[in-house]
Coordinates of C-alpha atoms and ligand atoms in Angstrom, one line a residue:
X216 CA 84.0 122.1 68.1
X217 CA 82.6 120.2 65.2
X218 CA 82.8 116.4 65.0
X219 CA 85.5 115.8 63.0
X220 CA 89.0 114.0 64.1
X221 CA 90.8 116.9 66.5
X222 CA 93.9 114.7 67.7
X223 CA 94.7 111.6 67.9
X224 CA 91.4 109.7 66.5
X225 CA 89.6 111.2 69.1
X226 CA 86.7 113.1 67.5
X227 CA 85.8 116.6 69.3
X228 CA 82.7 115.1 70.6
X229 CA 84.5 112.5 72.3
X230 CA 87.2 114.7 73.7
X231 CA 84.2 117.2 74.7
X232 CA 82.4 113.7 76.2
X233 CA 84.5 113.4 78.9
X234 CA 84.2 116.0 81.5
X235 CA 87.7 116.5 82.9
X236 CA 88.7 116.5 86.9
X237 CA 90.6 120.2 87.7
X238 CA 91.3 120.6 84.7
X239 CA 90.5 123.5 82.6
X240 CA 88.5 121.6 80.1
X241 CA 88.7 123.9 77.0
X242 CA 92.3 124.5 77.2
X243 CA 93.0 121.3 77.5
X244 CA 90.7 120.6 74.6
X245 CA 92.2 123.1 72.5
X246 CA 95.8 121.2 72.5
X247 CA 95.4 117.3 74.1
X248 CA 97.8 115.9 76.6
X249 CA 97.4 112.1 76.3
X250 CA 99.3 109.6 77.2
X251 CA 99.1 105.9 75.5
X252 CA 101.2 104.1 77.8
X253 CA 103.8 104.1 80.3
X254 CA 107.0 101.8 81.0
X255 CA 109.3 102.2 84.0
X256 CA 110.1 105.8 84.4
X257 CA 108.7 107.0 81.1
X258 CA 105.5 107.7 79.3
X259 CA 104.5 107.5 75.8
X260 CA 102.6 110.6 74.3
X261 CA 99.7 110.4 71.3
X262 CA 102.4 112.0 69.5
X263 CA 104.9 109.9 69.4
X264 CA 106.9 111.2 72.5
X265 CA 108.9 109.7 75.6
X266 CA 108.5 112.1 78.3
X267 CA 110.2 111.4 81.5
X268 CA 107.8 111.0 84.7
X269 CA 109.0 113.2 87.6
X270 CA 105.8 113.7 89.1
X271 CA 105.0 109.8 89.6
X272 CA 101.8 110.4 87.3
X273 CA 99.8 112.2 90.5
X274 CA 102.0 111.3 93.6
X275 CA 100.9 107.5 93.2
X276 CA 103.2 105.4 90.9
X277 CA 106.1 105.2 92.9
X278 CA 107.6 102.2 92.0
X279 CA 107.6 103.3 88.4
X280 CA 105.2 102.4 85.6
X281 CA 104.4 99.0 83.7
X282 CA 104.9 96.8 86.7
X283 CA 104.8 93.4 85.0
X284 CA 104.5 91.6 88.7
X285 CA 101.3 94.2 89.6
X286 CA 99.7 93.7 86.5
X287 CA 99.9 89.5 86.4
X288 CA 98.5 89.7 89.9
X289 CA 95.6 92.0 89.0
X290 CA 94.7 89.8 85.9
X291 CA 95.4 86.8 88.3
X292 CA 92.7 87.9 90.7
X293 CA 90.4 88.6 88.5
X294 CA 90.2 85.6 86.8
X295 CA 90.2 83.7 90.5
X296 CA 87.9 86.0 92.0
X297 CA 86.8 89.4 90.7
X298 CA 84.2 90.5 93.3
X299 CA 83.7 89.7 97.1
X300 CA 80.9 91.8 98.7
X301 CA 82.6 94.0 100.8
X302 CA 79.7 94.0 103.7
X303 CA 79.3 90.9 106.1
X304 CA 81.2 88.2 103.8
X305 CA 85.0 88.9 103.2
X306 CA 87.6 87.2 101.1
X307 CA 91.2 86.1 102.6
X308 CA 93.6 88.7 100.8
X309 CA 92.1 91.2 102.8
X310 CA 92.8 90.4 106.3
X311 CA 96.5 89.7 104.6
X312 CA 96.9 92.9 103.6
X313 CA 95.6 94.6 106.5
X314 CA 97.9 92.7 108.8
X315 CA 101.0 93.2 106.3
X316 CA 100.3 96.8 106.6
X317 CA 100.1 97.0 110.0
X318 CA 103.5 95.6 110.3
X319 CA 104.7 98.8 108.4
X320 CA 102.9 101.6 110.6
X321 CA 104.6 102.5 113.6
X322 CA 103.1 101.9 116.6
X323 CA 99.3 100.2 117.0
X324 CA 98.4 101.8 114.2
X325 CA 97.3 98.1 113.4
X326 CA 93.6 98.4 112.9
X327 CA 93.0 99.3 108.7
X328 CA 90.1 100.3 107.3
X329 CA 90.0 99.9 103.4
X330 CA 88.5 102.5 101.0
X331 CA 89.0 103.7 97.2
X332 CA 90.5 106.8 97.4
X333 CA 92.3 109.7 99.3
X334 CA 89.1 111.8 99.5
X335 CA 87.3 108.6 101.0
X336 CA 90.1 107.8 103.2
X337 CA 89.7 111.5 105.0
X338 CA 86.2 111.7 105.2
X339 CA 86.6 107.8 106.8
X340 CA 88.6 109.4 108.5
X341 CA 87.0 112.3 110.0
X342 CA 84.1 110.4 110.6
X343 CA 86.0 107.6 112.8
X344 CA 86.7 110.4 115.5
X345 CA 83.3 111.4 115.5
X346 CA 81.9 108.2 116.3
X347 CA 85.4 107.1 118.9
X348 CA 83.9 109.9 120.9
X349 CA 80.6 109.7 120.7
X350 CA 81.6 105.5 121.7
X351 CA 83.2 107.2 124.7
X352 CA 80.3 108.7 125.6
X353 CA 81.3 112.0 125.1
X354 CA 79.0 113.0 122.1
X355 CA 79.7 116.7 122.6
X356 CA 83.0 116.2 121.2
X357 CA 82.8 116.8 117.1
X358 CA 84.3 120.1 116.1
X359 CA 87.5 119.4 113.5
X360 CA 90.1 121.5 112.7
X361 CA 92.1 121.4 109.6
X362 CA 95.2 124.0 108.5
X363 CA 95.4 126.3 106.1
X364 CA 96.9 125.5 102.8
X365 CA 95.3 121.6 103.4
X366 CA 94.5 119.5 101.0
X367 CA 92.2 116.2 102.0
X368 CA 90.7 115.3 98.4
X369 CA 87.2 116.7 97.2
X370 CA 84.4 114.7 99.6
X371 CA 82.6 116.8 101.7
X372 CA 84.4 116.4 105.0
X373 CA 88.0 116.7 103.5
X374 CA 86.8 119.8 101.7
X375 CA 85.8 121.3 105.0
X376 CA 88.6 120.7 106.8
X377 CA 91.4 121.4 103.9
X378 CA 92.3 124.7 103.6
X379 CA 92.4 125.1 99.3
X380 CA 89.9 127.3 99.2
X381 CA 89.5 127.4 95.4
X382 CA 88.4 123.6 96.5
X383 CA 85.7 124.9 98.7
X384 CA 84.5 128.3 97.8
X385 CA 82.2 127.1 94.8
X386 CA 80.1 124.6 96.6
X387 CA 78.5 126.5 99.5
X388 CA 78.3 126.0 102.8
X389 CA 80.4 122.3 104.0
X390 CA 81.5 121.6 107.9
X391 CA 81.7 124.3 110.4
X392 CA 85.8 123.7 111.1
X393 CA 88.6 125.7 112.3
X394 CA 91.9 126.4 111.0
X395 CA 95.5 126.8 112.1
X396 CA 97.4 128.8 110.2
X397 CA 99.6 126.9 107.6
X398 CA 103.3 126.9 107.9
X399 CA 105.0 129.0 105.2
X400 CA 107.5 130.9 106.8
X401 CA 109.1 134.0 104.6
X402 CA 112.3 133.5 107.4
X403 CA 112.4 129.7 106.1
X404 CA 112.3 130.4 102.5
X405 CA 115.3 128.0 100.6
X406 CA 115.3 125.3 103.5
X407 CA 116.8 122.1 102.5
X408 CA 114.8 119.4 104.2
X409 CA 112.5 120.8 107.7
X410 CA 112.7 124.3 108.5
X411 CA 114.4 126.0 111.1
X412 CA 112.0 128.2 112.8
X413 CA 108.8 128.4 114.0
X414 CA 108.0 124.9 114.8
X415 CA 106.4 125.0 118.6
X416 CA 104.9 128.2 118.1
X417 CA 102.8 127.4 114.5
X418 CA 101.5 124.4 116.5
X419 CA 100.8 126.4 119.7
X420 CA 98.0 128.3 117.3
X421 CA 96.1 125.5 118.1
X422 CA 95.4 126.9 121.5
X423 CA 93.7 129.5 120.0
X424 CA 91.7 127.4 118.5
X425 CA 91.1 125.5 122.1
X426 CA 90.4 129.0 123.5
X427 CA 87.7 129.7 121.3
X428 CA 85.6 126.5 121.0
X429 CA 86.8 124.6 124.2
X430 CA 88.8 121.2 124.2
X431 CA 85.2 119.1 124.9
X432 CA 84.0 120.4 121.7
X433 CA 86.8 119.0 119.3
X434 CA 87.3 115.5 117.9
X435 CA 90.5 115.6 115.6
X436 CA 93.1 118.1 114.0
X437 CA 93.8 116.7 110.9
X438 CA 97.2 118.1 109.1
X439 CA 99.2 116.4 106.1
X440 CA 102.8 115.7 108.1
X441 CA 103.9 117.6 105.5
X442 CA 101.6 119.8 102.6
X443 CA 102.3 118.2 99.5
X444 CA 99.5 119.6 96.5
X445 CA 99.7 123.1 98.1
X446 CA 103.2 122.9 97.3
X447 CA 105.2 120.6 99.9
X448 CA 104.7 123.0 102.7
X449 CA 107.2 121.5 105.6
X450 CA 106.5 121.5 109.0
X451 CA 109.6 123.6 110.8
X452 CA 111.3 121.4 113.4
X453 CA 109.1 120.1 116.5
X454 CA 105.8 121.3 114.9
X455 CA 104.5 118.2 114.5
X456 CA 105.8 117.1 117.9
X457 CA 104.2 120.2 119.7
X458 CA 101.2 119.4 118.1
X459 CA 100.8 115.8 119.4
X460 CA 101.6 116.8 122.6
X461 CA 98.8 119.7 122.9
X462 CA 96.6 117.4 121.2
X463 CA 97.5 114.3 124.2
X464 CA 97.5 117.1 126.7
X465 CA 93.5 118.2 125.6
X466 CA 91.9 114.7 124.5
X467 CA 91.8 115.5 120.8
X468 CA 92.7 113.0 118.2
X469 CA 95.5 113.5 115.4
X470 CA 95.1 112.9 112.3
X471 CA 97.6 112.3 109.8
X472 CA 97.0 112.5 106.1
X473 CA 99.5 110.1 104.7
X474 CA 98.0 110.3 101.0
X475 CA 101.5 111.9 99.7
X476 CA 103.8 110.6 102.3
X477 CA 102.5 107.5 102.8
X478 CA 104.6 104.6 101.3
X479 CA 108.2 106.0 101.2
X480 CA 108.2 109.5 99.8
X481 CA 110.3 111.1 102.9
X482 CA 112.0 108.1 102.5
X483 CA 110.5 105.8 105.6
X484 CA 107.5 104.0 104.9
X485 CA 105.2 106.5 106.5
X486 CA 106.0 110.5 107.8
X487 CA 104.8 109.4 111.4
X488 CA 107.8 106.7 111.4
X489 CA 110.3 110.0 109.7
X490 CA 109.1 112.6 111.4
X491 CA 108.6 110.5 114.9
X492 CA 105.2 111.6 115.6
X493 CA 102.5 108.6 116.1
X494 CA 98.8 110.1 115.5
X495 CA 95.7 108.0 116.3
X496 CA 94.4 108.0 112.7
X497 CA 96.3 107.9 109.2
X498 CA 95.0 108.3 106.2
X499 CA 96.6 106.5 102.4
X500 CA 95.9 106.1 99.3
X501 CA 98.0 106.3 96.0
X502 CA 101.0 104.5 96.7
X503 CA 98.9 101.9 98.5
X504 CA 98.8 100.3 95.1
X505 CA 101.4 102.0 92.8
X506 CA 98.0 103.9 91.2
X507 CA 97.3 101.0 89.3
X508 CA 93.8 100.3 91.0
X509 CA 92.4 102.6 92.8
X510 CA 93.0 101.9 97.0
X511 CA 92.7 103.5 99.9
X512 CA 93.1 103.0 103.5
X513 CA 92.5 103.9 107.4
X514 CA 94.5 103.0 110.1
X515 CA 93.4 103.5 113.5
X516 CA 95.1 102.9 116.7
X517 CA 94.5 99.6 118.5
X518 CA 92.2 101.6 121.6
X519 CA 90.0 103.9 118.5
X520 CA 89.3 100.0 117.3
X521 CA 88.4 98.6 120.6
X522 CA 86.4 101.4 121.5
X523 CA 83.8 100.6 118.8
X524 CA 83.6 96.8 119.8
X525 CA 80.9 97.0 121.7
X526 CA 76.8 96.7 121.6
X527 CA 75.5 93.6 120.3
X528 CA 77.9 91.7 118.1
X529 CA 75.4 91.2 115.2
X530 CA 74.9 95.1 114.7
X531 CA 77.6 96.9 112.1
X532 CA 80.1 99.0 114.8
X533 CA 80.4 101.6 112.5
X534 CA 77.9 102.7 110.3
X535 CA 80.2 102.9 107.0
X536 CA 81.8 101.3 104.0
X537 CA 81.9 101.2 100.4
X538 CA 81.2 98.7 97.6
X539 CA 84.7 98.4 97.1
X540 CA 86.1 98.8 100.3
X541 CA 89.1 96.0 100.1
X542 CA 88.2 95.1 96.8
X543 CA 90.3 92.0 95.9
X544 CA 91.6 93.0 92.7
X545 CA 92.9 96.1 94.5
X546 CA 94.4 94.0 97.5
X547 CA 96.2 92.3 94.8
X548 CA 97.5 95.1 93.7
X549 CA 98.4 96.2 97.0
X550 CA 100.2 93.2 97.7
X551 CA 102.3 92.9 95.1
X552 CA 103.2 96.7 94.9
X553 CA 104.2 96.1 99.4
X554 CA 106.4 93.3 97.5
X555 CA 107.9 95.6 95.1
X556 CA 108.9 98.2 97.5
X557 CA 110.5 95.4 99.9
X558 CA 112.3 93.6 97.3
X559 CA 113.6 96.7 95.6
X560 CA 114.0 98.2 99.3
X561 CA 113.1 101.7 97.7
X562 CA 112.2 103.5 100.4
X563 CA 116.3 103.0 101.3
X564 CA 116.6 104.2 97.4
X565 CA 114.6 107.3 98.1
X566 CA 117.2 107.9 101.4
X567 CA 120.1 107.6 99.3
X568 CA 118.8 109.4 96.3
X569 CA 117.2 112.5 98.6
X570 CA 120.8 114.4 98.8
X571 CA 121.0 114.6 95.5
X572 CA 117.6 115.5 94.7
X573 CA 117.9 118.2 96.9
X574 CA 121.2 119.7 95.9
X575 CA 119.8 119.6 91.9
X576 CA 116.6 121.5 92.7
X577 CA 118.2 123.9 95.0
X578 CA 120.1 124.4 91.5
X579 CA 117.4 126.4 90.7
X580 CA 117.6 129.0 93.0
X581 CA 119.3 131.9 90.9
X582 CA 116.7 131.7 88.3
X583 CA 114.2 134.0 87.3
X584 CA 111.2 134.1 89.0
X585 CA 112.4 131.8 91.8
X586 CA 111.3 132.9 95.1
X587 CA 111.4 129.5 97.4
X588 CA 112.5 126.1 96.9
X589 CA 111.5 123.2 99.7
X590 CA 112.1 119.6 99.6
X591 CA 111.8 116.7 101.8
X592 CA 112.7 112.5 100.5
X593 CA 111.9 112.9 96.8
X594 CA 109.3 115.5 96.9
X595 CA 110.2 119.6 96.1
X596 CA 108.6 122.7 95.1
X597 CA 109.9 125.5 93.4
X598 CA 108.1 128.8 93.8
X599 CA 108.0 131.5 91.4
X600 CA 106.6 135.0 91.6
X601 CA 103.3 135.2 90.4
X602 CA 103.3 137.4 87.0
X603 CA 101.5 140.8 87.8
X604 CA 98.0 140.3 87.1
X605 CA 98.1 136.4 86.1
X606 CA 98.5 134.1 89.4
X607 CA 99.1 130.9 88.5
X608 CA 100.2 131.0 84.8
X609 CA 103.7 131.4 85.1
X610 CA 104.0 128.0 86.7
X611 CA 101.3 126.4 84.5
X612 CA 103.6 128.3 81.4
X613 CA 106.7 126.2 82.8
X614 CA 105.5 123.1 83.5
X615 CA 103.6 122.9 79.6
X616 CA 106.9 123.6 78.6
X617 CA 108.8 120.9 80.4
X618 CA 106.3 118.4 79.2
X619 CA 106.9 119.9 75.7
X620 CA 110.4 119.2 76.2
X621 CA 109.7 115.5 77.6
X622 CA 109.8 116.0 81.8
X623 CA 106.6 115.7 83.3
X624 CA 106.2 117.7 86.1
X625 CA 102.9 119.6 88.4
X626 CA 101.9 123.3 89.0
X627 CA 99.6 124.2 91.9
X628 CA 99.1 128.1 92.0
X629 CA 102.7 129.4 91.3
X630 CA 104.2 126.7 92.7
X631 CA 106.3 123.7 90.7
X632 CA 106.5 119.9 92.2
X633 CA 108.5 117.3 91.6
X634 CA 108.0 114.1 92.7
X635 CA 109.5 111.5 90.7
X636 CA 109.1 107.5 91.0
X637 CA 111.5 106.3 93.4
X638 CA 113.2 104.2 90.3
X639 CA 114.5 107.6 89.1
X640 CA 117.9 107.5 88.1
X641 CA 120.6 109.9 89.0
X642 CA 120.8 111.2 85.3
X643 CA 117.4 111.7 85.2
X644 CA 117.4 113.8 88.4
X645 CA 120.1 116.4 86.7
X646 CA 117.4 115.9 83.5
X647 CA 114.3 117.6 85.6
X648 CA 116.7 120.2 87.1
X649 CA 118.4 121.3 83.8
X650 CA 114.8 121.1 81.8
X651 CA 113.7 123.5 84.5
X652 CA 116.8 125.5 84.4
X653 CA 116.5 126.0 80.6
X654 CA 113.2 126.7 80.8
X655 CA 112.8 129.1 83.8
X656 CA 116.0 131.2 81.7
X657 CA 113.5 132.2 79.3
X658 CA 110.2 132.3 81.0
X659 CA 108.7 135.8 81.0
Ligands
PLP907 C1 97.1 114.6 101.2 C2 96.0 114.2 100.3 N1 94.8 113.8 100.8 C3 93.8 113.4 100.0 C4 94.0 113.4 98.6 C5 92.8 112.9 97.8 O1 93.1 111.8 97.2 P1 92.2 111.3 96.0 O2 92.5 112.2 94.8 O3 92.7 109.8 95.8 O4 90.8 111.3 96.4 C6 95.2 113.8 98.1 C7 95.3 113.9 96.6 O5 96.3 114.4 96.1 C8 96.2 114.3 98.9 O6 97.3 114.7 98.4

C-alpha cells in the first residue's frame, strides 16, 4: 500500500505501523474494523455505525461500555496519584482492593497477587506452585499439566500448559507439560448448561498422567472451569469435582483460570463459587476492571501464602512482580467497576437473564452448518461444520457478516461465541440470535 488516506484518515503507513495481535494483518488492512467509541451496550464504527456488543469487546467489559463512574475515578487517581512503585513501597488502594476481593472468592482464597494481564496472571500463576513446593521442601515437585483445547494467554508458561496449539506450534520448544484430554463429548453435543456425561471419567485421565510421571513430580493442573476462547468447552457434571479430589488425594495443586469466568459470567462472582469446586490458585483478569485499564490478579489460598513467609523478613518471598503490578490507576478502576457490579447486582442479572440466553441461541440449532451449541451464564458457542477444505472461514464469514449487520460477535476455528455485557437487554438477546439466524440461512 502506498501512503495515501485508505480509511478513515488513517494513511496506509499508519494502518501498516501498527502490527496487529491475532489478527490477520493484511485482511484486516484490506477493509478496517475500527471502532471510535463505545456507550453502554453499543459501539460506534469509523463509518458511521452502531453495532451492538455481544461479545463484551474481548470477554472484559461486562458492565457495559462508557462507565462514567470508572472513568471519573481513573482521571481522579491520576491526578492524585499516577504512579506508586510497585516493589517495597505501596499505596493504600491496594491493600483495599485486595481485601475487597478476597471477600468475593470463596473460601481462603484471600491472599491476591496483582498483575496486568491474563497471560501474566497464569504464568504468576504457574510459577507460585513451583516455588509453594519447592518452600515445602519438596523441590522435586514441578511438572504442570494443562488440557487440551486450553487457553492461558501468550507468556511462555501459559503457552506451555494451554492446549491451542496454533498458539504454540510457531515458537519452538516451551515447558515440558502434560495434557488431559479436553472435554468435547460428541454424546453431549446441544447441552443446555453442564453436560451430562463423562464428567468423573474425563477427570480420572489425570491418572494417566500420575502413572506416567509420578504424583512427586507434579506441581499444579491448571484447567479454565470452563473453556471459554476454544469455544466455551463445559465441564460435564462432577469433572471438576473429580478432579479436585484426585488432585487433594496426590498433593498437586489446582489451578483455576478464572480469566473468562471470573467476575459473574456463569452468573456467581467466580466458577469455583458456581461450580463448587475451591482450587488453591485462581487466575483473573478482564473483568477485574471492566477492560478499561488493563488488571490482572492471583489469588492464592491462605496456607500457599503462609508457606512463603519465611527466611529473613528483609529478603523478597517470591522472586516476582511487575512494574505495574497493582498499579493505582488500575485499582481505581478495579474499584469502582467491584462497585458497579454490586450496586447493579449483575451477576443476579446475568442469573435471571441466562434462561433466556440459552433458549435464543439453542434457536439456532436447525440451521445450516450447525453442528453444536453450548452455553453456560451469558457465554455460548455455536459450532458449525468446517467448509471442506477451508477450516475456520465459515465462522470468520458469519461473524464479518454479523458485524456488517451491527452485532458484534467472535469466531475461534469454526466455532461462534457470544458473550455479551451483562447490561444486555432482552431485545437485544433475540437481536444476536435472529442476526445469526438470518445470516447462517444464507451462509454457504
Ligand atoms: C482463560 C484465559 N486465560 C488467559 C487469557 C489471557 O489474557 P490476556 O489476553 O489478558 O493476557 C485469556 C484471554 O482471553 C483467557 O481467556
Amino acid at each position: 500500500m502506498s501512503g495515501i488516506d485508505s480509511f478513515a484518515g488513517l494513511s496506509s503507513d499508519e494502518l501498516n505501523a501498527h502490527w496487529m495481535p491475532f489478527t490477520g494483518n493484511r485482511h484486516f488492512k484490506a477493509a478496517p474494523r475500527l471502532f471510535v467509541s463505545a456507550e453502554g451496550m453499543h459501539y460506534a464504527t469509523a463509518d458511521g455505525r452502531s453495532v451492538l456488543d455481544g461479545f463484551s469487546g474481548l470477554w472484559c467489559s461486562n458492565a457495559g461500555h462508557g462507565r462514567k463512574e470508572i472513568a471519573d475515578a481513573v482521571a481522579q487517581q491520576l491526578a492524585n496519584l499516577d504512579y506508586s512503585p510497585a516493589f517495597q513501597f505501596g499505596h493504600p488502594l491496594s491493600f483495599k482492593l485486595a481485601k475487597r476481593l478476597a471477600d468475593m472468592t470463596p473460601g481462603d482464597l484471600n491472599r491476591v497477587f496483582f498483575c496486568n494481564s491474563g497471560s501474566e496472571a497464569a504464568d504468576t500463576a504457574l510459577k507460585i506452585a513451583r516455588a509453594y513446593w519447592r518452600a515445602k521442601g519438596r523441590p522435586e515437585k514441578i511438572r504442570l499439566v494443562g488440557r487440551a483445547q486450553g487457553y492461558h494467554g501468550v507468556n511462555f508458561g501459559g503457552i506451555s500448559v494451554g492446549g491451542m496449539v496454533g498458539n504454540r506450534k510457531t515458537f519452538g520448544p516451551a515447558l515440558d507439560v502434560d495434557h488431559l484430554p479436553h472435554t468435547l463429548l460428541p454424546e453431549n453435543r446441544f447441552s443446555r448448561g453442564l453436560p451430562e456425561h463423562g464428567g468423573a471419567a474425563m477427570a480420572e485421565r489425570l491418572l494417566d498422567v500420575i502413572e506416567l510421571q509420578g504424583a512427586e513430580n507434579i506441581a499444579a493442573v491448571m484447567v479454565e472451569p470452563f473453556a471459554g476462547s476454544a469455544g466455551v468447552i463445559l465441564p460435564p457434571k462432577g469433572y471438576l469435582q473429580r478432579l479436585h479430589e484426585l488432585c487433594d488425594q496426590h498433593d498437586i495443586l489446582l489451578i483455576f483460570d478464572e480469566v473468562i469466568t471470573g467476575f459473574g459470567r456463569t452468573g456467581s462472582a467466580f466458577a469455583a463459587e458456581e461450580f463448587g469446586v475451591l482450587p488453591d490458585l485462581l487466575t483473573t483478569a478482564k473483568g477485574i476492571s471492566n477492560g478499561a485499564i488493563p488488571m490482572g490478579a492471583v489469588f492464592a489460598r491462605e496456607g500457599i501464602y503462609d508457606a512463603f513467609m519465611r527466611g529473613p523478613e528483609h529478603i523478597p518471598e517470591l522472586a516476582h512482580g511487575y512494574t505495574y503490578s497493582a498499579h493505582p490507576v488500575a485499582c481505581a478502576a478495579a474499584m469502582a467497576t467491584l462497585d458497579i457490579y454490586e450496586q447493579e447486582k449483575l451477576f443476579d442479572r446475568v442469573k435471571e437473564l441466562a434462561p433466556k440466553f440459552e433458549a435464543a441461541l439453542h434457536g439456532l440449532k436447525d440451521c445450516p452448518h450447525v453442528i453444536d451449541i453450548r452455553n453456560y451464564g451469558l457465554a455460548a458457542a455455536i459450532q458449525l461444520q468446517p467448509r471442506d477444505g477451508e477450516p475456520g472461514k465459515r465462522a470468520m464469514e458469519a461473524v464479518l457478516e454479523a458485524y456488517n449487520r451491527g452485532v458484534l460477535l467472535r469466531w475461534t476455528g469454526d466455532t461462534i461465541a457470544v458473550a455479551p455485557p451483562f447490561i444486555i437487554e432482552p431485545a437485544q438477546i433475540e437481536q444476536i440470535a435472529q442476526t445469526l439466524k438470518d445470516i447462517l440461512q444464507t451462509t454457504t
